[in-house]
Short mmCIF file of C-alpha atoms (C1' of nucleotides) in Angstrom, two decimals:
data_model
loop_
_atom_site.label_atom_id
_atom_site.label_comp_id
_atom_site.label_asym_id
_atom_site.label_seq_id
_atom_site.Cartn_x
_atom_site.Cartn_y
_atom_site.Cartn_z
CA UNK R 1 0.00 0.00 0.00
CA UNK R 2 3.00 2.42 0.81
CA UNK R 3 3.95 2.50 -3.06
CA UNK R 4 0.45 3.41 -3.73
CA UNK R 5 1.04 6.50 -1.18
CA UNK R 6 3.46 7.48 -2.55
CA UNK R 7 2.43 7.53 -6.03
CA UNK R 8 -1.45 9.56 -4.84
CA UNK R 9 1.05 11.84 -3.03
CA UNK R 10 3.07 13.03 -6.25
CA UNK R 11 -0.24 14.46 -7.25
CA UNK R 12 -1.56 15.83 -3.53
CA UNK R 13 -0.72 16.32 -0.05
CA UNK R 14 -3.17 13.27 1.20
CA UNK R 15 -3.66 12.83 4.69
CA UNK R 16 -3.03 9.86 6.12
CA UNK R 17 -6.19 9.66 7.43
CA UNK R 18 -7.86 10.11 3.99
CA UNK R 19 -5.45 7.63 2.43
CA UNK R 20 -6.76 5.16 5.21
CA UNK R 21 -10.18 6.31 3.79
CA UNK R 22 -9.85 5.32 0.59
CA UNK R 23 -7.62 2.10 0.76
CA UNK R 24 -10.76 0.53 1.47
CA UNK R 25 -11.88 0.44 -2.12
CA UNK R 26 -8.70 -0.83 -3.52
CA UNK R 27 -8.37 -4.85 -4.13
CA UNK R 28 -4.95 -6.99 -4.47
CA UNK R 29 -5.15 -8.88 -7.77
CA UNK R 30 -2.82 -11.09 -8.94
CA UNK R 31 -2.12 -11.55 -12.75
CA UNK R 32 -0.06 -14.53 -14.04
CA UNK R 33 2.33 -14.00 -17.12
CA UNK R 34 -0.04 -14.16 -20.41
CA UNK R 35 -3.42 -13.84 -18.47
CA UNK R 36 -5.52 -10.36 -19.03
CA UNK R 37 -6.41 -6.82 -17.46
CA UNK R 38 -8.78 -6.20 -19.66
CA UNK R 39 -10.26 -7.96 -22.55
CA UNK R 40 -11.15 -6.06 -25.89
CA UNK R 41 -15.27 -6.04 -26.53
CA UNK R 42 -15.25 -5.89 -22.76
CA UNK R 43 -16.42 -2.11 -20.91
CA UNK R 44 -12.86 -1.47 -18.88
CA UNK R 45 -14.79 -1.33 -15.32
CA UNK R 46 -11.28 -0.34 -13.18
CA UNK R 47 -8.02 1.09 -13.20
CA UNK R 48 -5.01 -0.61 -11.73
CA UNK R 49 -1.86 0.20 -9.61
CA UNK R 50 0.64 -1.27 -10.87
CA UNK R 51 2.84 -2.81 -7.82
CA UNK R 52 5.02 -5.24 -8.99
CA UNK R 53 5.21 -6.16 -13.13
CA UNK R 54 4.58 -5.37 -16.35
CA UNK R 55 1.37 -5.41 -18.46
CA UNK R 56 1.34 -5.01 -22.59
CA UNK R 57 -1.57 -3.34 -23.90
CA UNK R 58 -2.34 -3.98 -27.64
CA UNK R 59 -5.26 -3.81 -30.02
CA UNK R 60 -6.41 -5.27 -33.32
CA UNK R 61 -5.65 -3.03 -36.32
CA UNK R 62 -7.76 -3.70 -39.71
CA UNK R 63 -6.01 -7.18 -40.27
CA UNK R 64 -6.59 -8.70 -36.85
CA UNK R 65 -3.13 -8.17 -36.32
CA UNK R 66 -1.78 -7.22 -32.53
CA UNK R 67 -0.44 -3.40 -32.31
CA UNK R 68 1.17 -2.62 -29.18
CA UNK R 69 0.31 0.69 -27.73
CA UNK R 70 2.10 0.80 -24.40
CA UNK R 71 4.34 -0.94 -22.45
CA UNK R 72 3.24 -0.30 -18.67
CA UNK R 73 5.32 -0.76 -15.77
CA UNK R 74 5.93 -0.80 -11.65
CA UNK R 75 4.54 2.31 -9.75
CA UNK R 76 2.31 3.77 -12.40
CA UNK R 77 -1.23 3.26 -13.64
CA UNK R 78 -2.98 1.35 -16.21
CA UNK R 79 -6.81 0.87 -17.61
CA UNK R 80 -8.18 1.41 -21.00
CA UNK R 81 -9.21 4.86 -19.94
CA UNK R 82 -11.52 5.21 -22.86
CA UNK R 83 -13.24 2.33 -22.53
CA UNK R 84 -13.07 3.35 -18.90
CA UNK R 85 -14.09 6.88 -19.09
CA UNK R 86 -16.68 6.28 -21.92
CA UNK R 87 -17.78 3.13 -20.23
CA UNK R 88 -18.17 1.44 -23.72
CA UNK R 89 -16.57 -1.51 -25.00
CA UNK R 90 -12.55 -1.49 -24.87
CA UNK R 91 -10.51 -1.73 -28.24
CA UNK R 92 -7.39 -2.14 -26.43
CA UNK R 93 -6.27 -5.78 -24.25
CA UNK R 94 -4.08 -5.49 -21.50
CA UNK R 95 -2.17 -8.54 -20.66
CA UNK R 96 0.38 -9.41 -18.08
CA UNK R 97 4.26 -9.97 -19.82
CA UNK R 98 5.14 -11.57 -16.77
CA UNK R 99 3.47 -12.78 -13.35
CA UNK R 100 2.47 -9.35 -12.14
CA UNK R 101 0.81 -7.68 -9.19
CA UNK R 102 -2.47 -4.80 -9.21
CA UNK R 103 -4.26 -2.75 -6.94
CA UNK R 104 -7.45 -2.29 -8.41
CA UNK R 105 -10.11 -0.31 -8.02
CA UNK R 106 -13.98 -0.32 -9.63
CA UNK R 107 -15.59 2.45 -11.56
CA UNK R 108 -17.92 2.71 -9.02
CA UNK R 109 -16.47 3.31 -6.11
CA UNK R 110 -14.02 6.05 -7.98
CA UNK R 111 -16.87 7.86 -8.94
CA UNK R 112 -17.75 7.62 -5.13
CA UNK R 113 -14.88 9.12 -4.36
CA UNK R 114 -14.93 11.77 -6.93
CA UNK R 115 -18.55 12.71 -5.25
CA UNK R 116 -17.26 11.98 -1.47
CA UNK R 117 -14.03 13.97 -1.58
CA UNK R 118 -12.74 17.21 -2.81
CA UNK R 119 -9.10 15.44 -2.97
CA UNK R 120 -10.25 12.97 -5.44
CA UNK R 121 -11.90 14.92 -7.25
CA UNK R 122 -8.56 16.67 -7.71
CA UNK R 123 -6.54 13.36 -8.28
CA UNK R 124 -9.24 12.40 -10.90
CA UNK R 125 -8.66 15.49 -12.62
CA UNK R 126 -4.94 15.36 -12.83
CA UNK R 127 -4.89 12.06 -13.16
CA UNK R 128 -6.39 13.26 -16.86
CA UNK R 129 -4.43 15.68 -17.31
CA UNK R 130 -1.30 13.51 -16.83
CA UNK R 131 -2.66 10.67 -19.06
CA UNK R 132 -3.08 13.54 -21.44
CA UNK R 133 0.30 14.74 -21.47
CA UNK R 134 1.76 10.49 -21.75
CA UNK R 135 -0.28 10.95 -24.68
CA UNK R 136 0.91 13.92 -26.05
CA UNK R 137 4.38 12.84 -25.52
CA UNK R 138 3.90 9.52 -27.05
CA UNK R 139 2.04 11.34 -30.57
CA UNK R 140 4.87 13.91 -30.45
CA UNK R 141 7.50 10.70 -30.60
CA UNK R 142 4.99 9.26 -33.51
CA UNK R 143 5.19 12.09 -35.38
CA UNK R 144 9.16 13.64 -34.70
CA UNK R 145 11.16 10.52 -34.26
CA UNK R 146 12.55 7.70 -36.69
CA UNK R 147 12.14 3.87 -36.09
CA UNK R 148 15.67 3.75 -34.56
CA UNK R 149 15.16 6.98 -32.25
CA UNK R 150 12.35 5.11 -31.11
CA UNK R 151 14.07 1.87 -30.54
CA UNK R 152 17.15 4.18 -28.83
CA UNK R 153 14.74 5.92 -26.78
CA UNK R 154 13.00 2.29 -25.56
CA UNK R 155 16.15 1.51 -24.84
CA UNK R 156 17.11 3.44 -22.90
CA UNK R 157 13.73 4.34 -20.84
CA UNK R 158 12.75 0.94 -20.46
CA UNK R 159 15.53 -1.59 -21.26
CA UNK R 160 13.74 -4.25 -19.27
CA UNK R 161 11.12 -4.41 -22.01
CA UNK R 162 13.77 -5.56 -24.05
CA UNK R 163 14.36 -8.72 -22.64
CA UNK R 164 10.18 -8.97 -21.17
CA UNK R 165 8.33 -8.34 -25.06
CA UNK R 166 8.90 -10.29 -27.94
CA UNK R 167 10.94 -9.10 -31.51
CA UNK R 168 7.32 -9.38 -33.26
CA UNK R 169 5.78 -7.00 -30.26
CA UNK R 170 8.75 -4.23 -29.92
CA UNK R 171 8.10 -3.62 -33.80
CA UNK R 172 4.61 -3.01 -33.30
CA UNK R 173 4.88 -0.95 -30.86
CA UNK R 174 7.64 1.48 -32.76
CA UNK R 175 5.03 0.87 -35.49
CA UNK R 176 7.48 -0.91 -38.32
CA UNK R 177 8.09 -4.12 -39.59
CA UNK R 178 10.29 -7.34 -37.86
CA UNK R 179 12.01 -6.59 -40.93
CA UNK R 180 13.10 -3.34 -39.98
CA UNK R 181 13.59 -4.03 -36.61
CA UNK R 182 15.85 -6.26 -37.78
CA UNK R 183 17.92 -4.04 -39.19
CA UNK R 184 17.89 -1.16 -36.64
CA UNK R 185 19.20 -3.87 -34.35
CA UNK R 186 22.32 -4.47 -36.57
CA UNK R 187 22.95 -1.26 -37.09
CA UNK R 188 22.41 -0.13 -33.24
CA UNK R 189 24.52 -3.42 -32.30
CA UNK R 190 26.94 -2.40 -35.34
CA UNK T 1 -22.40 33.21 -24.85
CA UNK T 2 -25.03 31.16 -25.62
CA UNK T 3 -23.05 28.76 -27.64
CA UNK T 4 -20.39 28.64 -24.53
CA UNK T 5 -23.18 27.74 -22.69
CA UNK T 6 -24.58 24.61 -24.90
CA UNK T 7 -20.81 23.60 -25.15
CA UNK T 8 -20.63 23.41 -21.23
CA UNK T 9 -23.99 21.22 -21.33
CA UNK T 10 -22.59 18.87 -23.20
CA UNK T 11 -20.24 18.11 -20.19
CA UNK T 12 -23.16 18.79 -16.97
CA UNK T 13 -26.08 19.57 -16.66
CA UNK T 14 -24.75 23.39 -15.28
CA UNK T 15 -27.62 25.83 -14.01
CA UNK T 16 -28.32 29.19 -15.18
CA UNK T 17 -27.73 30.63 -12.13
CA UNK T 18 -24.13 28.74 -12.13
CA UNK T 19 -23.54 30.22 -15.42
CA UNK T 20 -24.14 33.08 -15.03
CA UNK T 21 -21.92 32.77 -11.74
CA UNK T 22 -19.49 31.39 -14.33
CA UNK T 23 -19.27 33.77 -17.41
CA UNK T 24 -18.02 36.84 -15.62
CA UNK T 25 -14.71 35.18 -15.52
CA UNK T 26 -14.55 35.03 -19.63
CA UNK T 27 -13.59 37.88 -21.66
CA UNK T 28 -13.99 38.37 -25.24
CA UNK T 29 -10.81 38.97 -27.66
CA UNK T 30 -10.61 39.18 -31.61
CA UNK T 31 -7.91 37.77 -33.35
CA UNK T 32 -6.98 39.05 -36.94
CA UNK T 33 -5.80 36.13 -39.50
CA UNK T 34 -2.42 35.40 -38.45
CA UNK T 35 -1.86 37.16 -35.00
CA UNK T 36 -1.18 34.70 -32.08
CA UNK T 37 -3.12 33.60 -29.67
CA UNK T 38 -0.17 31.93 -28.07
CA UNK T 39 3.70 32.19 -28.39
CA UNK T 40 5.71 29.74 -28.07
CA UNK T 41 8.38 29.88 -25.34
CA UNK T 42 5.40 31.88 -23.24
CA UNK T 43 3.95 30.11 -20.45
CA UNK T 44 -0.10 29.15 -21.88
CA UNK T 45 -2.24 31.60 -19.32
CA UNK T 46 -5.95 31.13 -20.78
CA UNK T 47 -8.32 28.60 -22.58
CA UNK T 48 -10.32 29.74 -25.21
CA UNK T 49 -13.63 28.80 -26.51
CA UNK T 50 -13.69 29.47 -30.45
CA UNK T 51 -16.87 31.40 -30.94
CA UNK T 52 -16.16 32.10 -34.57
CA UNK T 53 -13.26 31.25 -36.77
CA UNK T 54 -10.32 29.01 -37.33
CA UNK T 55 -6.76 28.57 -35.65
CA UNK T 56 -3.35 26.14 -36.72
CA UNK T 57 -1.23 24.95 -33.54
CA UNK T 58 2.32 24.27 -34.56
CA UNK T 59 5.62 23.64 -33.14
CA UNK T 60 9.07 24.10 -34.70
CA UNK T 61 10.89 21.06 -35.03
CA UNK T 62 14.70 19.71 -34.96
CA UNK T 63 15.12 21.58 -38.25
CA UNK T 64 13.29 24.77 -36.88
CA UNK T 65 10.61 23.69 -39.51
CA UNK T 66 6.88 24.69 -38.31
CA UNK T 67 4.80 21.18 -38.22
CA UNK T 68 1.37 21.94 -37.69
CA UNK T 69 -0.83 19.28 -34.81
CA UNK T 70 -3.71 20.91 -35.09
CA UNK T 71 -6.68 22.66 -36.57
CA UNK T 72 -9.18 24.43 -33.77
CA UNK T 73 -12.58 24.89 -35.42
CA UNK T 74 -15.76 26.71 -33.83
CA UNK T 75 -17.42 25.65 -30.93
CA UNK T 76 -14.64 23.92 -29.20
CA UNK T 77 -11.57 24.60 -26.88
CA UNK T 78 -8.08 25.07 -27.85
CA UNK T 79 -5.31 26.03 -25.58
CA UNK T 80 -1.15 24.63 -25.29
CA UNK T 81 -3.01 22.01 -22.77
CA UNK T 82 -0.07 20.93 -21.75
CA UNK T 83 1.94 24.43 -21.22
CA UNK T 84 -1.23 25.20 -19.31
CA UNK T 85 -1.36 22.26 -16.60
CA UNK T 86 2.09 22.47 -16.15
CA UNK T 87 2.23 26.55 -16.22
CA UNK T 88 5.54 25.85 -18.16
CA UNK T 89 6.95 27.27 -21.39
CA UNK T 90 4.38 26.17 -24.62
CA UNK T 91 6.18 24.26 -27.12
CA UNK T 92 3.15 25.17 -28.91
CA UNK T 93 2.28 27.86 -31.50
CA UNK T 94 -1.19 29.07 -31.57
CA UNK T 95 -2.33 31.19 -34.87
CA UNK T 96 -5.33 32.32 -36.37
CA UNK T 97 -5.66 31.23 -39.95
CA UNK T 98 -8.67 33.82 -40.52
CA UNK T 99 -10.65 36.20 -38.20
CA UNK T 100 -11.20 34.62 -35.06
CA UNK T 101 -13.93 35.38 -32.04
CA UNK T 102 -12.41 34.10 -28.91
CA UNK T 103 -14.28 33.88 -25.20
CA UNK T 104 -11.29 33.88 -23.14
CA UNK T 105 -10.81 32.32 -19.01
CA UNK T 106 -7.23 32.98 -17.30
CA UNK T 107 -5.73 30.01 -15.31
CA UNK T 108 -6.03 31.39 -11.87
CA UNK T 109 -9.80 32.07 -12.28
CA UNK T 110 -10.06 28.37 -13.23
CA UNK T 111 -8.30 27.43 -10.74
CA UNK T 112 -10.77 29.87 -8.38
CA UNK T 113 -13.33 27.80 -10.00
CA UNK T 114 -12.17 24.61 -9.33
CA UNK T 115 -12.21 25.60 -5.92
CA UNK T 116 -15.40 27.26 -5.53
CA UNK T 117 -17.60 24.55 -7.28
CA UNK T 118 -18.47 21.25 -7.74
CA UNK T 119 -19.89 21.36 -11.13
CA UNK T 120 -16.37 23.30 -12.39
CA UNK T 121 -14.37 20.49 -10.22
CA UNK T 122 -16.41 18.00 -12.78
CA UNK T 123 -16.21 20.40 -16.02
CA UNK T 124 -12.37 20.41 -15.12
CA UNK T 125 -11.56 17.30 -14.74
CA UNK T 126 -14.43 16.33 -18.01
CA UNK T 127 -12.43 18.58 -20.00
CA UNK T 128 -9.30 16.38 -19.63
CA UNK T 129 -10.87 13.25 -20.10
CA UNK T 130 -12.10 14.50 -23.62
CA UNK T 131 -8.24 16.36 -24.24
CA UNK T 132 -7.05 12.46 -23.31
CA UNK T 133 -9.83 11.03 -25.53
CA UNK T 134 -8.99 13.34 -28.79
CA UNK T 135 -4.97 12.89 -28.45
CA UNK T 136 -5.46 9.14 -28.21
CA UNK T 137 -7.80 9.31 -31.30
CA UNK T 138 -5.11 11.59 -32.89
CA UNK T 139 -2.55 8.77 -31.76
CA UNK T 140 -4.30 6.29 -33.36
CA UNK T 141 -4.87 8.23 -36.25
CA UNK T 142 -1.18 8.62 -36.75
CA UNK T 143 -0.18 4.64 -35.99
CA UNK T 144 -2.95 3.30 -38.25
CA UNK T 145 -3.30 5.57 -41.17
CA UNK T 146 -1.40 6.45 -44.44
CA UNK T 147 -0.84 9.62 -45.94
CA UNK T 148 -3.59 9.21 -48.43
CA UNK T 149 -6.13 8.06 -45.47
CA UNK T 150 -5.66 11.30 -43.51
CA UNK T 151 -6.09 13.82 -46.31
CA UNK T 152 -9.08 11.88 -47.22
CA UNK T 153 -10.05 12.22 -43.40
CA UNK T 154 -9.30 15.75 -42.81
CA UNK T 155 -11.24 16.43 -46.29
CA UNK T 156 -13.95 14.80 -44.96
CA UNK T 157 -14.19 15.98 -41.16
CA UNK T 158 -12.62 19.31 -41.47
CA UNK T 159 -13.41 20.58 -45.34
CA UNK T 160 -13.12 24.21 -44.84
CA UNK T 161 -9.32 23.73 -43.79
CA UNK T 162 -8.33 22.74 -47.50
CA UNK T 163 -9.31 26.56 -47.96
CA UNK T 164 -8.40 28.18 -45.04
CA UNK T 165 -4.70 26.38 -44.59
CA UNK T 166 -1.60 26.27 -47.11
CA UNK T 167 -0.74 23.21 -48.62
CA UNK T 168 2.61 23.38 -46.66
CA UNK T 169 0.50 23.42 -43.68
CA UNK T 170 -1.26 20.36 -44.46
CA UNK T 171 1.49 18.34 -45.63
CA UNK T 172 3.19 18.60 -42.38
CA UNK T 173 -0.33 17.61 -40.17
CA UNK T 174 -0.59 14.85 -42.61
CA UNK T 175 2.89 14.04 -41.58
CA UNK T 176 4.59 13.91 -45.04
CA UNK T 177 6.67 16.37 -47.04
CA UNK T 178 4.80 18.57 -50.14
CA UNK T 179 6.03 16.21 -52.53
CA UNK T 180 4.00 13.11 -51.44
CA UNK T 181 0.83 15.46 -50.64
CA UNK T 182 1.20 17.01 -53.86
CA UNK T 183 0.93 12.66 -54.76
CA UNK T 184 -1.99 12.03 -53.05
CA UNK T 185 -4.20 15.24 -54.32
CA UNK T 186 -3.24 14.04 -57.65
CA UNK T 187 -4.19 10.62 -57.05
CA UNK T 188 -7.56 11.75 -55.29
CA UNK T 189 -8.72 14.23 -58.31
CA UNK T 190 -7.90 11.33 -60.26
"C1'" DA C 1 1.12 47.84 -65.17
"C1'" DA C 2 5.64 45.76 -64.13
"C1'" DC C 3 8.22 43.16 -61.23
"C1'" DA C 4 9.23 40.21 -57.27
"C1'" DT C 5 7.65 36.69 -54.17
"C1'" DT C 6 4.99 32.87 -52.79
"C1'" DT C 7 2.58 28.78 -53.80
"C1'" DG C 8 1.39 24.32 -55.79
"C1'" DA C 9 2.39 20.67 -59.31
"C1'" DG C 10 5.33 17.44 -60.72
"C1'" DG C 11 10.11 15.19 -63.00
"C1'" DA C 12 14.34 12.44 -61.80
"C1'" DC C 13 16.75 9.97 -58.82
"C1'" DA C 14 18.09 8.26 -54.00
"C1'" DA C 15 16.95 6.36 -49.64
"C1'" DA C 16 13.94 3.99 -46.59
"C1'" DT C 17 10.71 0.56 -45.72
"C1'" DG C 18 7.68 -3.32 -46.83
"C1'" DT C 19 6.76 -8.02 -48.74
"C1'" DC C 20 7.97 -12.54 -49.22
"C1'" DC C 21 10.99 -15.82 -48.28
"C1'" DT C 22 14.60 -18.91 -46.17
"C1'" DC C 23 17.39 -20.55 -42.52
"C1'" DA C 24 19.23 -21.58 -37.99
"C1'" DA C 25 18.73 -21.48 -33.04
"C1'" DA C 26 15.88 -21.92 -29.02
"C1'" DG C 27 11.88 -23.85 -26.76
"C1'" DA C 28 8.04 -26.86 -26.32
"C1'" DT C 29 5.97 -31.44 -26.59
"C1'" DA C 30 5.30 -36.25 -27.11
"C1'" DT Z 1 15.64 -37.93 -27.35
"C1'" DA Z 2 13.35 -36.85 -31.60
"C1'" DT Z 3 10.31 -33.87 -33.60
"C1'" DC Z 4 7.48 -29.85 -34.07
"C1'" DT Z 5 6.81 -24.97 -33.36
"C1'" DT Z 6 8.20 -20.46 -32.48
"C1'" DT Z 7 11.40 -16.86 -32.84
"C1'" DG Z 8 14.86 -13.72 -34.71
"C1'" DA Z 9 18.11 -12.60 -38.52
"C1'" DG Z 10 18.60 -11.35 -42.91
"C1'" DG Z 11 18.57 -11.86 -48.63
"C1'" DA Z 12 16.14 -10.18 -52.92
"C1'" DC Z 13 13.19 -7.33 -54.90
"C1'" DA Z 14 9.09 -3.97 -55.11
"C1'" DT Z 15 6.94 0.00 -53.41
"C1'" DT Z 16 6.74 4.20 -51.07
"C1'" DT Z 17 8.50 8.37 -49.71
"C1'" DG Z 18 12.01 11.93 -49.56
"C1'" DT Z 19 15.32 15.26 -51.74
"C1'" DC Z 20 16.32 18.48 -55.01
"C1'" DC Z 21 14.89 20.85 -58.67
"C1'" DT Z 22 12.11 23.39 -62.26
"C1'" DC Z 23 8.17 25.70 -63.95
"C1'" DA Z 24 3.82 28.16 -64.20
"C1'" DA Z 25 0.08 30.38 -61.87
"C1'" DA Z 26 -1.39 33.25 -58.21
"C1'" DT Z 27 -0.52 36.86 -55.11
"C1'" DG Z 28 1.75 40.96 -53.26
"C1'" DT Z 29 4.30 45.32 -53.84
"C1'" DT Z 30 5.86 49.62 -55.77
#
DNA sequence: AACATTTGAGGACAAATGTCCTCAAAGATA
DNA sequence: TATCTTTGAGGACATTTGTCCTCAAATGTT
């Protein structure tokens, strides 16, 4: 629970007491490597805490093939806020890369919170505003960087992912082909 | 006003009363075709609702070339979101592409607003679900489309742009240099 | 009106990326 | 262990896109 804290108190100065408050509606969930977060056709009713892990999220583009979106790791978030905002059906799947462990908690009970509590309504709302700016960030890199800046910057940000995700799922998400990946690897590699 | 006012039911169901609480805080400001409504290297004070006209957001890239991310049409928001919920310097460019009716709130009154009331705590954090929403969308847009697909989208969903933005300034939303746009029209007319 | 500047179309060639394929190594399974 | 499947590297060629350039039409300026 304390990495959970700590992450609510990088957005406010939550009392303990509140914290205590809203612990409550949080549930441990355990996710073994391969099984899913969220399954696409499915409304995304909760958002995660990511304490221990990493989940892939992915949808189907136009040929039923897998496109990864996002890599998500320890001590952040992850949901299909759309499909969680929205409350329609999710494009995206979110599926545990390796044995992983969540704090979850429902719609429901966050919109409780939003109503309850003047501090959540606060974390809600930057909450938004920071998966806004992930998303900003990650269309800037779509639109400003190469393949192989992309692969550098992957990398270096999260080099665990290299050895976690799979050839075929790395060049999704930098949005080429293996066979490009390919060779960005020889030429990074030399 | 009015149409500020149907805009902000779209989000809740806000009262007259609130509104009228709520519109004192908005200012009106013309912008001729090509002044700015934000600099970049300025920190992004204000949000704007578009009453009437068109603006181009842009940044200047590695080659202090001017890529364009956006066109801002009537009846919606447009601000450097980002430079704005961070208070930092705007990367972001902000330019009327014709004459341009602007209702105009400053970040501390928002923030005054947040504070004051419930309904702006949910309009607030609302907004920044739908920012999220649209930048995922354009993320999508930019991962799953060609070229050819987004000029036929843009011609589509935003026609009056074709006539109200340079060809220059369209190649680089679509992503691609003048050469390949100048490709695709030709294509397209057949 | 005369001239300069900007804008959009498109030719020729180079570079980047995709498609299709094969092969070898690593894992999985019987 | 023998065999099947999956995974990653990379060859050969096609396609797409970029770079650099020219030209004509439209627009702006004196």
């Amino acid at each position: 629970m304390e990495s959970l804290k700590m992450f609510l108190r990088t957005i406010t100065n939550i009392s303990d007491a509140d914290f205590e408050n809203t612990i409550k509606y949080f549930q441990s969930q355990h996710l073994a490597k391969n099984s899913y977060f969220v399954l696409p056709g499915k409304i995304c009713q909760q958002v995660a805490f990511i304490k221990k892990g990493t989940l892939r999220t992915y949808y189907l583009n136009e040929n039923a093939e897998e496109v990864t979106s996002c890599f998500c790791i320890e001590n952040s978030l992850t949901t299909s806020y759309k499909s969680f905002i929205l409350q329609q059906p999710s494009e995206l799947a979110i599926q545990a890369i390796e044995d992983t462990e969540l704090l979850v908690i429902d719609y429901a009970d966050l919109q409780n919170l939003y109503q309850q509590s003047v501090v959540w309504q606060k974390i809600g709302r930057t909450i938004a505003e920071r998966q806004y700016i992930v998303m900003e960030q990650y269309a800037s890199v779509l639109c400003n960087e190469t393949a192989k800046e992309k692969y550098l910057r992957l990398l270096k940000e999260q080099p665990s992912i290299l050895n976690k995700a799979s050839i075929a799922d790395i060049a999704t998400y930098l949005g080429v082909t293996r066979r490009t990946l390919s060779r960005i690897r020889k030429e990074v590699t030399q």
